[in-house]
Coordinates of C-alpha atoms and ligand atoms in Angstrom, one line a residue:
M71 CA 7.7 -16.4 86.3
D72 CA 10.4 -17.6 83.9
D73 CA 14.1 -17.0 84.4
D74 CA 14.4 -14.5 81.6
A75 CA 11.7 -12.3 83.1
A76 CA 13.3 -12.6 86.5
R77 CA 16.7 -11.8 85.1
D78 CA 15.4 -8.6 83.4
R79 CA 13.7 -7.5 86.6
L80 CA 16.9 -8.1 88.7
D81 CA 19.0 -6.2 86.1
A82 CA 16.5 -3.3 86.2
E83 CA 16.6 -3.4 90.0
R84 CA 20.4 -3.4 90.1
E85 CA 20.7 -0.5 87.6
A86 CA 18.1 1.6 89.5
T87 CA 20.0 0.9 92.8
L88 CA 23.4 1.8 91.1
R89 CA 21.9 5.1 89.9
R90 CA 20.4 5.9 93.3
L91 CA 23.7 5.1 94.9
A92 CA 25.6 7.4 92.5
S93 CA 23.3 10.3 93.2
L94 CA 23.3 9.7 96.9
T95 CA 27.1 9.6 96.9
E96 CA 27.1 12.9 95.1
D97 CA 24.8 14.5 97.6
F98 CA 26.9 13.1 100.4
D99 CA 30.2 14.4 99.0
A100 CA 28.6 17.8 98.3
M101 CA 27.4 17.9 101.9
V102 CA 30.8 16.9 103.3
A103 CA 32.4 19.5 101.1
A104 CA 29.9 22.2 102.1
S105 CA 30.3 21.6 105.8
R106 CA 34.1 21.7 105.4
D107 CA 33.9 25.0 103.6
T108 CA 31.7 26.7 106.2
N109 CA 33.1 24.7 109.1
A110 CA 29.4 24.2 109.9
D111 CA 29.6 20.9 111.5
D112 CA 30.5 22.4 114.8
E113 CA 27.9 20.8 117.0
H114 CA 27.4 24.1 118.9
D115 CA 26.2 25.7 115.7
P116 CA 22.4 25.0 115.2
E117 CA 22.9 25.0 111.5
G118 CA 25.8 22.6 111.8
A119 CA 23.5 20.2 113.8
T120 CA 21.0 20.3 110.9
I121 CA 23.7 19.5 108.4
A122 CA 25.1 16.8 110.5
F123 CA 21.6 15.3 110.8
E124 CA 21.0 15.5 107.0
R125 CA 24.4 14.0 106.4
S126 CA 23.6 11.0 108.7
Q127 CA 20.3 10.6 106.9
V128 CA 22.0 10.5 103.5
G129 CA 24.6 8.2 105.0
A130 CA 21.9 5.8 106.1
L131 CA 20.4 5.9 102.6
V132 CA 23.8 5.1 101.1
R133 CA 24.2 2.1 103.4
Q134 CA 20.7 1.0 102.5
A135 CA 21.4 1.3 98.7
R136 CA 24.7 -0.7 99.2
H137 CA 22.8 -3.4 101.0
Q138 CA 20.3 -3.5 98.2
L139 CA 23.1 -3.9 95.7
V140 CA 24.4 -6.9 97.7
E141 CA 20.9 -8.4 97.8
A142 CA 20.6 -7.9 94.0
D143 CA 23.8 -9.7 93.4
A144 CA 22.7 -12.5 95.7
A145 CA 19.4 -12.7 93.9
V146 CA 21.3 -13.0 90.5
E147 CA 23.4 -15.8 92.1
R148 CA 20.2 -17.6 93.3
L149 CA 18.8 -17.3 89.8
A150 CA 22.0 -18.9 88.3
A151 CA 21.8 -21.6 91.0
G152 CA 18.1 -22.3 90.2
T153 CA 17.0 -21.4 93.7
Y154 CA 15.6 -17.9 92.9
G155 CA 11.9 -17.7 93.9
S156 CA 12.1 -20.3 96.6
C157 CA 11.9 -19.3 100.2
E158 CA 15.3 -19.6 101.9
S159 CA 13.6 -20.5 105.1
C160 CA 10.9 -23.0 104.3
G161 CA 11.6 -23.8 100.6
A162 CA 8.1 -22.9 99.5
P163 CA 7.7 -20.8 96.3
I164 CA 7.8 -17.1 97.2
G165 CA 5.0 -16.3 94.8
D166 CA 4.9 -14.1 91.7
G167 CA 3.0 -11.3 93.4
R168 CA 5.6 -10.9 96.1
L169 CA 8.5 -11.2 93.7
E170 CA 6.9 -8.5 91.6
A171 CA 6.7 -6.2 94.5
R172 CA 10.0 -7.3 96.1
P173 CA 12.2 -8.9 93.4
L174 CA 15.0 -9.3 95.9
A175 CA 13.0 -11.1 98.6
R176 CA 14.7 -14.2 100.1
T177 CA 11.8 -15.5 102.0
C178 CA 8.1 -16.1 101.4
I179 CA 5.5 -13.8 102.9
D180 CA 4.8 -16.2 105.8
C181 CA 8.5 -16.4 106.8
A182 CA 8.9 -12.7 106.3
A183 CA 6.2 -12.0 108.9
P184 CA 6.8 -14.5 111.7
T185 CA 4.7 -12.5 114.1
R186 CA 1.6 -13.4 112.1
R187 CA 2.0 -17.1 113.0
Ligands
ZN166 ZN1 9.0 -19.5 103.8

C-alpha cells in the first residue's frame, strides 16, 4: 500500500473516531444531566442503578474512542517516520489485508496473537 492511500485511510479513521467521540460525549453529558435532574443515580433506586450502568458503559466507549484517537495520531507519526506498516515487535511487514481491516495496527498478526505460537 502506498503512503497516500495509507494517509487517506488514517485520516478517515481519525475523522470517524472524532465523530464517534463527539456523539458519545453528547450522550454522556445528556445522561449526567438527566441523572442530576431526577436525582436518579441514588444507588438504592433500581432505575438509578440502570442509569449508572449505562453511564459507565458510555464512559468506557468514550475512553476507547480517545485511545483510538491516540493510536490514529501515532499511526500518522509512524507514516511520517516511514515505519508505518512494519510490525513494532518483529519488524516484519504487517500486511495489506490486516492494515485494511485494522489501519491502526502496530504489530503483525503473529505478534498480535502470541498464544498461537
Ligand atoms: Zn510481528
